[in-house]
XYZ file of N, CA, C and O in Angstrom:
612
model
N -20.438 22.013 -13.250
C -20.271 22.150 -14.653
C -20.295 23.599 -15.022
O -19.603 24.087 -16.058
N -21.122 24.468 -14.366
C -21.176 25.894 -14.676
C -20.063 26.749 -14.471
O -19.239 27.553 -15.346
N -19.294 26.432 -13.276
C -17.817 26.984 -12.818
C -16.857 26.692 -13.972
O -15.871 27.308 -14.424
N -16.751 25.332 -14.257
C -15.731 24.675 -15.262
C -15.901 25.515 -16.377
O -15.046 25.909 -17.331
N -17.268 25.686 -17.055
C -17.293 26.309 -18.441
C -16.800 27.832 -18.339
O -16.734 28.441 -19.346
N -16.751 28.536 -16.987
C -16.415 29.851 -16.914
C -14.792 29.915 -16.578
O -14.398 31.055 -17.269
N -14.144 28.878 -16.260
C -12.788 28.793 -16.005
C -11.950 28.268 -16.979
O -10.813 28.601 -16.962
N -12.543 27.116 -17.640
C -11.713 26.450 -18.445
C -12.094 26.061 -19.609
O -13.327 26.671 -20.267
N -11.219 25.725 -20.883
C -11.864 25.543 -22.074
C -12.688 24.251 -22.378
O -12.239 23.121 -21.916
N -13.892 24.521 -22.507
C -15.010 23.373 -22.449
C -15.442 23.192 -23.945
O -15.578 24.283 -24.734
N -16.467 22.172 -23.913
C -17.064 21.895 -24.886
C -18.328 21.177 -24.718
O -18.419 20.462 -23.777
N -19.376 21.067 -25.682
C -20.686 20.495 -25.600
C -21.020 19.808 -26.758
O -20.880 20.330 -27.951
N -20.906 18.363 -26.648
C -21.420 17.556 -27.987
C -22.398 16.544 -27.467
O -22.383 15.931 -26.142
N -22.968 15.792 -28.278
C -23.809 14.836 -28.284
C -23.708 13.637 -29.325
O -23.363 14.068 -30.393
N -24.508 12.656 -29.106
C -24.417 11.596 -30.027
C -25.672 11.399 -30.444
O -25.858 10.429 -31.295
N -26.556 11.691 -29.833
C -28.214 11.416 -29.925
C -28.863 11.792 -31.180
O -28.439 13.021 -31.591
N -29.496 11.219 -31.964
C -30.175 11.696 -33.024
C -31.570 10.869 -32.970
O -31.661 9.693 -33.040
N -32.534 11.671 -33.302
C -34.053 11.105 -33.168
C -34.548 10.450 -31.921
O -33.695 11.055 -30.764
N -35.304 9.871 -31.772
C -35.853 9.339 -30.359
C -35.772 7.753 -30.237
O -36.456 7.209 -29.399
N -35.103 7.105 -31.132
C -34.660 5.863 -30.904
C -33.734 5.413 -29.773
O -32.445 5.541 -30.116
N -34.054 5.215 -28.654
C -33.190 5.009 -27.281
C -32.148 4.085 -27.645
O -31.147 4.339 -27.314
N -32.514 2.753 -28.326
C -31.592 1.847 -28.472
C -30.380 2.240 -29.320
O -29.212 2.008 -28.875
N -30.712 2.862 -30.573
C -29.764 3.403 -31.522
C -28.950 4.503 -30.831
O -27.649 4.493 -30.899
N -29.432 5.322 -29.873
C -28.842 6.527 -29.275
C -27.779 5.993 -28.318
O -26.628 6.493 -28.385
N -28.077 4.761 -27.585
C -27.384 4.206 -26.578
C -26.081 3.771 -27.131
O -24.904 3.969 -26.727
N -26.107 2.907 -28.321
C -24.909 2.664 -29.017
C -24.039 3.806 -29.718
O -22.862 3.586 -29.374
N -24.684 4.722 -30.080
C -23.921 5.938 -30.567
C -23.013 6.655 -29.380
O -21.864 6.963 -29.638
N -23.869 6.535 -28.138
C -23.144 7.323 -27.140
C -21.876 6.461 -26.712
O -20.795 7.098 -26.405
N -22.118 5.166 -26.683
C -20.820 4.382 -26.352
C -19.587 4.600 -27.452
O -18.513 4.743 -27.084
N -19.880 4.688 -28.533
C -18.908 5.000 -29.645
C -18.448 6.504 -29.368
O -17.148 6.681 -29.475
N -19.278 7.450 -29.130
C -18.667 8.950 -28.658
C -17.676 8.892 -27.554
O -16.712 9.373 -27.634
N -18.050 8.190 -26.461
C -17.494 7.747 -25.248
C -16.164 7.271 -25.567
O -15.001 7.738 -24.989
N -16.013 6.326 -26.362
C -14.662 5.641 -26.893
C -13.813 6.514 -27.796
O -12.575 6.533 -27.433
N -14.500 7.422 -28.671
C -13.733 8.375 -29.310
C -13.060 9.610 -28.420
O -11.879 9.874 -28.606
N -13.848 10.000 -27.141
C -13.441 10.814 -26.529
C -12.511 10.307 -25.504
O -11.183 11.081 -25.307
N -12.562 9.288 -25.174
C -11.352 8.662 -24.312
C -9.904 8.391 -24.990
O -9.053 8.654 -24.465
N -10.308 7.871 -26.418
C -9.062 7.864 -27.285
C -8.261 9.249 -27.457
O -6.964 9.030 -27.402
N -8.953 10.335 -27.428
C -8.425 11.671 -27.701
C -7.848 12.245 -26.378
O -7.150 13.231 -26.366
N -8.274 11.523 -25.179
C -7.858 12.016 -23.992
C -8.767 13.055 -23.382
O -8.211 13.988 -22.614
N -9.788 13.315 -23.994
C -10.830 14.329 -23.493
C -11.690 14.085 -22.356
O -12.529 13.009 -22.534
N -11.802 14.567 -21.484
C -12.592 14.330 -20.313
C -13.930 14.935 -20.460
O -14.275 15.734 -21.275
N -15.013 14.061 -19.846
C -16.333 14.496 -19.982
C -17.217 14.031 -18.865
O -17.013 13.469 -17.832
N -18.465 15.004 -18.752
C -19.312 14.726 -17.896
C -20.779 14.531 -18.751
O -20.878 15.352 -19.475
N -21.547 13.762 -18.205
C -22.947 13.593 -18.934
C -23.939 14.249 -18.138
O -24.000 14.127 -17.094
N -24.836 15.015 -18.966
C -25.812 15.700 -18.351
C -27.016 15.475 -19.332
O -26.836 14.914 -20.492
N -28.135 16.000 -19.200
C -29.293 16.124 -20.114
C -29.325 17.418 -20.769
O -29.366 18.430 -20.041
N -29.353 17.429 -21.982
C -29.295 18.561 -22.820
C -30.883 18.824 -23.380
O -31.524 17.900 -23.652
N -31.090 20.129 -23.353
C -32.615 20.125 -24.130
C -32.371 21.361 -25.055
O -31.637 22.215 -24.972
N -33.175 21.235 -26.195
C -33.179 22.130 -27.401
C -34.719 22.044 -27.956
O -35.366 21.334 -27.702
N -34.769 23.202 -28.591
C -36.049 23.505 -29.535
C -35.914 23.299 -31.007
O -35.044 23.715 -31.387
N -36.720 22.551 -31.523
C -36.783 22.520 -32.946
C -37.424 23.727 -33.728
O -38.149 24.445 -33.021
N -37.267 23.938 -34.990
C -37.693 25.057 -35.508
C -39.355 25.199 -35.514
O -40.005 26.040 -35.555
N -39.879 23.843 -35.358
C -41.204 23.552 -35.088
C -41.984 23.966 -33.923
O -43.383 24.156 -33.693
N -41.029 24.155 -32.952
C -41.588 24.523 -31.513
C -41.386 23.311 -30.614
O -41.661 23.657 -29.188
N -41.118 22.041 -31.212
C -41.154 20.842 -30.259
C -39.721 20.972 -29.448
O -38.747 21.470 -30.011
N -40.033 20.513 -28.199
C -38.620 20.387 -27.434
C -38.017 19.035 -27.545
O -38.791 18.067 -27.398
N -36.801 18.957 -27.742
C -36.104 17.618 -27.733
C -35.080 17.587 -26.640
O -34.698 18.549 -26.055
N -34.977 16.209 -26.114
C -33.892 15.874 -25.163
C -32.897 15.014 -25.489
O -33.208 14.039 -26.333
N -31.845 15.276 -25.046
C -30.774 14.082 -25.493
C -29.740 14.177 -24.321
O -29.664 15.007 -23.340
N -28.714 13.115 -24.148
C -27.530 12.969 -23.492
C -26.537 14.054 -23.873
O -26.158 13.748 -25.242
N -26.201 14.872 -23.210
C -25.124 15.869 -23.579
C -23.858 15.623 -23.016
O -23.998 15.450 -21.571
N -22.754 15.674 -23.743
C -21.368 15.739 -22.824
C -20.837 16.969 -22.656
O -20.682 17.574 -24.052
N -20.573 17.393 -21.525
C -19.597 18.653 -21.433
C -18.173 17.966 -21.132
O -17.811 17.273 -20.264
N -17.431 18.460 -22.518
C -16.194 18.055 -22.306
C -15.223 18.996 -21.933
O -15.523 20.483 -21.933
N -14.130 18.764 -21.458
C -12.906 19.617 -21.015
C -11.650 19.240 -21.821
O -11.298 18.248 -22.074
N -10.863 20.381 -22.171
C -9.612 20.418 -22.996
C -8.608 19.570 -22.149
O -8.238 20.154 -20.956
N -8.058 18.718 -22.586
C -6.835 18.099 -21.842
C -5.752 19.148 -21.724
O -5.417 19.876 -22.773
N -4.919 18.861 -20.732
C -3.614 19.688 -20.571
C -2.749 19.862 -21.665
O -2.073 20.814 -21.993
N -2.362 18.675 -22.234
C -1.400 18.564 -23.371
C -1.934 19.166 -24.879
O -1.182 19.001 -25.755
N -3.251 19.497 -24.874
C -3.719 20.018 -26.190
C -3.854 21.260 -26.468
O -4.423 21.891 -25.348
N -3.845 21.849 -27.433
C -3.923 23.261 -27.685
C -5.312 23.523 -27.790
O -6.178 22.781 -28.161
N -5.854 24.659 -27.551
C -7.177 25.371 -27.576
C -7.501 25.074 -29.106
O -8.779 24.614 -29.311
N -6.769 25.364 -30.136
C -7.282 24.992 -31.404
C -7.488 23.701 -32.004
O -8.261 23.344 -32.419
N -6.666 22.913 -31.433
C -6.575 21.481 -31.728
C -7.824 20.993 -30.903
O -8.494 20.009 -31.720
N -8.144 21.461 -29.881
C -9.269 20.882 -29.096
C -10.608 21.227 -29.824
O -11.418 20.352 -29.979
N -10.639 22.632 -30.297
C -11.845 23.036 -31.172
C -12.057 22.041 -32.448
O -13.187 21.848 -32.863
N -10.803 21.911 -33.252
C -10.978 21.235 -34.437
C -11.332 19.540 -34.130
O -12.052 19.106 -34.673
N -10.878 18.985 -33.003
C -11.298 17.592 -32.469
C -12.608 17.759 -32.352
O -13.488 16.791 -32.734
N -13.186 18.628 -31.604
C -14.499 18.618 -30.951
C -15.428 18.684 -32.479
O -16.488 18.149 -32.577
N -15.018 19.439 -33.216
C -15.814 19.758 -34.644
C -15.922 18.426 -35.531
O -16.881 17.972 -35.987
N -14.766 17.760 -35.542
C -14.539 16.554 -36.162
C -15.370 15.533 -35.577
O -15.870 14.768 -36.373
N -15.237 15.382 -34.411
C -16.263 14.217 -33.557
C -17.728 14.595 -33.772
O -18.487 13.619 -34.005
N -17.969 15.889 -33.843
C -19.348 16.106 -34.139
C -20.041 15.790 -35.316
O -20.953 15.410 -35.747
N -18.997 15.979 -36.475
C -19.250 15.625 -37.797
C -19.495 14.118 -38.013
O -20.176 13.515 -38.546
N -18.649 13.182 -36.984
C -18.526 11.900 -37.201
C -19.743 11.079 -36.805
O -20.069 10.321 -37.230
N -20.105 11.699 -35.756
C -21.366 11.380 -34.949
C -22.541 12.116 -35.363
O -23.752 11.962 -34.574
N -22.579 12.541 -36.462
C -23.816 12.980 -37.127
C -24.678 14.240 -36.449
O -25.763 14.173 -36.509
N -23.733 15.125 -35.754
C -24.445 16.145 -35.207
C -24.474 17.448 -36.097
O -23.626 17.480 -36.983
N -25.379 18.327 -36.046
C -25.784 19.517 -36.775
C -24.739 20.425 -36.151
O -24.050 21.251 -36.889
N -24.365 20.501 -34.974
C -23.448 21.430 -34.502
C -22.877 21.061 -33.007
O -23.418 20.190 -32.539
N -21.672 21.556 -32.783
C -21.167 21.306 -31.249
C -20.842 23.065 -30.854
O -20.905 23.881 -31.532
N -20.549 22.824 -29.589
C -20.311 24.319 -28.776
C -18.974 24.039 -28.166
O -18.486 23.065 -27.516
N -18.140 25.144 -28.189
C -16.818 25.216 -27.712
C -16.787 26.518 -27.130
O -17.505 27.525 -27.296
N -16.091 26.526 -25.675
C -16.148 27.880 -25.082
C -14.826 27.907 -24.394
O -14.430 27.101 -23.611
N -14.211 29.146 -24.479
C -12.773 29.438 -24.085
C -13.014 30.480 -22.596
O -14.067 31.164 -22.604
N -12.395 30.224 -21.612
C -12.815 31.080 -20.460
C -12.520 32.480 -20.765
O -11.674 33.227 -21.591
N -13.481 33.222 -20.054
C -13.682 34.651 -20.232
C -14.206 35.122 -21.550
O -14.314 36.292 -21.771
N -14.514 34.154 -22.542
C -15.157 34.574 -23.708
C -16.541 33.827 -23.950
O -16.860 32.819 -23.249
N -17.296 34.371 -24.968
C -18.619 33.877 -25.237
C -18.479 32.503 -25.840
O -17.420 32.216 -26.590
N -19.370 31.627 -25.697
C -19.685 30.302 -26.097
C -19.700 30.409 -27.722
O -20.437 31.380 -28.102
N -19.293 29.458 -28.581
C -19.514 29.516 -29.933
C -19.984 28.319 -30.415
O -19.901 27.219 -29.878
N -21.088 28.596 -31.310
C -21.846 27.243 -31.950
C -21.093 27.062 -33.168
O -21.114 27.950 -34.122
N -20.716 25.780 -33.429
C -19.939 25.331 -34.778
C -20.815 24.608 -35.485
O -21.349 23.651 -35.117
N -21.070 24.879 -36.892
C -21.726 24.252 -37.812
C -20.980 22.805 -38.069
O -19.686 23.053 -38.763
N -21.433 21.646 -38.141
C -20.654 20.379 -38.615
C -21.320 19.706 -39.614
O -20.740 18.891 -39.989
N -22.393 20.256 -40.185
C -23.180 19.462 -41.371
C -22.466 19.901 -42.650
O -22.342 19.122 -43.455
N -22.402 21.319 -42.989
C -22.024 21.448 -44.440
C -20.540 21.394 -44.787
O -19.825 21.253 -43.595
N -20.377 20.930 -46.052
C -18.973 20.718 -46.294
C -17.988 21.970 -46.028
O -16.954 21.553 -45.391
N -18.523 22.818 -46.414
C -17.678 24.362 -46.188
C -18.570 25.061 -44.832
O -19.358 25.790 -45.182
N -18.218 24.681 -43.759
C -18.766 25.240 -42.717
C -18.491 26.915 -42.451
O -17.543 27.442 -42.850
N -19.799 27.343 -42.248
C -19.812 28.807 -42.023
C -19.206 29.459 -40.830
O -18.822 28.476 -39.958
N -19.134 30.701 -40.391
C -18.396 31.099 -39.215
C -19.259 30.782 -38.090
O -20.500 30.350 -38.250
N -18.706 30.275 -36.855
C -19.117 30.041 -35.933
C -20.254 31.169 -35.228
O -19.913 32.255 -35.462
N -21.201 30.761 -34.597
C -22.092 31.530 -34.033
C -21.875 32.098 -32.610
O -21.632 31.069 -31.875
N -22.046 33.164 -32.249
C -21.634 33.721 -30.883
C -23.138 33.207 -30.133
O -23.859 33.859 -30.457
N -22.892 32.605 -28.950
C -23.919 31.991 -28.226
C -24.103 32.990 -26.795
O -24.858 33.085 -26.343
N -22.934 33.343 -26.410
C -22.907 34.242 -25.412
C -22.316 33.688 -23.967
O -21.835 32.220 -24.190
N -22.292 34.143 -22.824
C -21.506 33.691 -21.749
C -22.579 32.373 -21.206
O -23.640 32.581 -21.364
N -21.871 31.657 -20.131
C -22.631 30.710 -19.530
C -23.398 31.141 -18.485
O -22.923 32.141 -17.643
N -24.887 30.990 -18.185
C -25.581 31.544 -17.194
C -26.360 30.254 -16.324
O -26.790 29.453 -17.190
N -26.476 30.469 -15.050
C -27.205 29.444 -14.453
C -28.766 29.598 -14.770
O -29.227 30.787 -15.368
N -29.444 28.470 -14.519
C -31.012 28.585 -14.735
C -31.477 28.187 -16.018
O -30.535 27.806 -16.836
N -32.669 28.050 -16.298
C -33.229 27.630 -17.598
C -33.258 28.928 -18.679
O -33.399 30.052 -18.240
N -33.309 28.513 -19.639
C -33.409 29.386 -20.769
C -34.873 30.094 -21.015
O -35.637 29.127 -21.158
N -34.912 31.147 -21.188
C -36.355 31.625 -21.281
C -37.094 31.160 -22.405
O -38.358 30.656 -22.387
N -36.523 31.032 -23.609
C -37.133 30.261 -24.833
C -37.032 28.846 -24.817
O -37.417 28.316 -25.924
N -36.055 28.353 -23.929
C -36.091 26.830 -23.800
C -34.721 26.646 -24.869
O -35.116 25.362 -25.315
N -34.035 27.229 -25.292
C -33.229 26.984 -26.169
C -31.765 26.505 -25.567
O -31.563 27.259 -24.483
N -31.214 25.455 -26.138
C -29.766 24.918 -25.592
C -29.552 25.042 -24.156
O -28.862 26.139 -23.888
N -30.070 24.165 -23.400
C -29.572 24.208 -22.097
C -29.085 22.810 -21.688
O -29.457 21.815 -22.250
N -28.526 22.829 -20.576
C -27.749 21.391 -20.244
C -28.162 21.478 -18.600
O -27.701 22.598 -17.933
N -28.804 20.352 -18.149
C -28.869 20.418 -16.737
C -27.695 19.568 -16.071
O -27.040 18.913 -16.745
N -27.665 19.843 -14.841
C -26.608 19.289 -14.114
C -26.825 17.817 -13.623
O -26.075 17.069 -12.610
N -27.951 17.332 -14.074
C -28.285 16.039 -13.548
C -27.196 15.130 -14.317
O -27.080 14.886 -15.348
N -26.553 14.415 -13.274
C -25.772 13.442 -13.787
C -26.289 12.034 -14.306
O -27.159 11.475 -13.578
N -25.728 11.605 -15.324
C -26.185 10.293 -15.822
C -25.056 9.120 -15.701
O -23.785 9.375 -16.167
N -25.276 8.097 -14.834
C -24.441 7.065 -14.943
C -24.668 6.226 -15.758
O -23.697 5.375 -16.154
N -25.922 5.631 -16.063
C -25.990 4.402 -16.887
C -26.196 4.953 -18.445
O -25.877 6.223 -18.618
N -26.443 4.193 -19.208
C -26.339 4.600 -20.532
C -27.671 5.297 -21.079
O -27.939 5.632 -22.061
N -28.748 5.102 -20.172
C -30.048 5.424 -20.537
C -30.324 7.300 -20.279
O -29.648 7.776 -19.432
N -31.415 7.702 -21.075
C -31.668 9.093 -21.150
C -32.799 8.975 -19.978
O -33.678 8.517 -19.989
N -32.463 9.913 -18.904
C -33.517 9.790 -17.838
C -34.978 10.646 -18.124
O -34.654 11.473 -18.930
N -35.845 10.163 -17.303
C -37.270 10.564 -17.736
C -37.374 12.228 -17.402
O -37.752 12.970 -18.110
N -36.776 12.551 -16.204
C -36.839 13.672 -15.498
C -35.440 14.621 -15.209
O -34.515 13.532 -14.824
N -35.298 15.610 -15.066
C -34.062 16.237 -14.626
C -34.399 16.802 -13.279
O -35.355 17.553 -13.132
N -33.406 16.589 -12.300
C -33.725 17.055 -10.912
C -32.837 18.273 -10.717
O -33.223 19.406 -9.956
N -31.669 18.464 -11.067
C -30.647 19.407 -10.856
C -30.734 20.682 -11.730
O -31.450 20.447 -12.842
N -30.606 21.853 -11.273
C -30.794 23.131 -12.159
C -29.772 23.072 -13.428
O -28.836 22.439 -13.484
N -30.350 23.946 -14.521
C -29.566 23.950 -15.789
C -28.782 24.883 -15.818
O -28.801 26.110 -15.010
N -27.976 24.961 -16.807
C -27.338 26.341 -17.155
C -27.316 26.406 -18.740
O -27.717 25.368 -19.383
N -27.322 27.519 -19.281
C -27.476 27.743 -20.874
C -26.368 28.907 -21.183
O -25.753 29.698 -20.285
N -26.331 29.157 -22.345
C -25.488 30.420 -22.795
C -26.430 31.506 -23.414
O -27.390 31.195 -24.076
N -26.172 32.629 -22.991
C -27.163 33.873 -23.586
C -26.277 35.117 -23.698
O -25.286 35.357 -22.798
């Protein structure tokens, strides 16, 4: 996942919201269906993030990759649209050799995307926005992650 994020146009998106596993499972199925419809390939991993209150949240995170026949601009627009459709606050897109960008998908007039930095291996010091390499085969969110994570800084 880390090497792909350095060499190809990739994105990170999730459909999880809150901690209701049953609802989240249904949302994930919907997101997977939408990604397949658009021809966007994905890998499922476990994403971790921090709330403003300091609590850590976990979710099933999808690392997507741009299809060959799609332009980078269209890929970015599609990712933002899917993020909005599936109730996400933000999505991440990254072009090779450039820092990752965090796009706001909540407001009607989205602000400029935020620069997140390059992808780096290992855990984030502050525990912000990281994705582990733990592959998820079932629809469930695993209790623990075994593979090392990567993050943007």
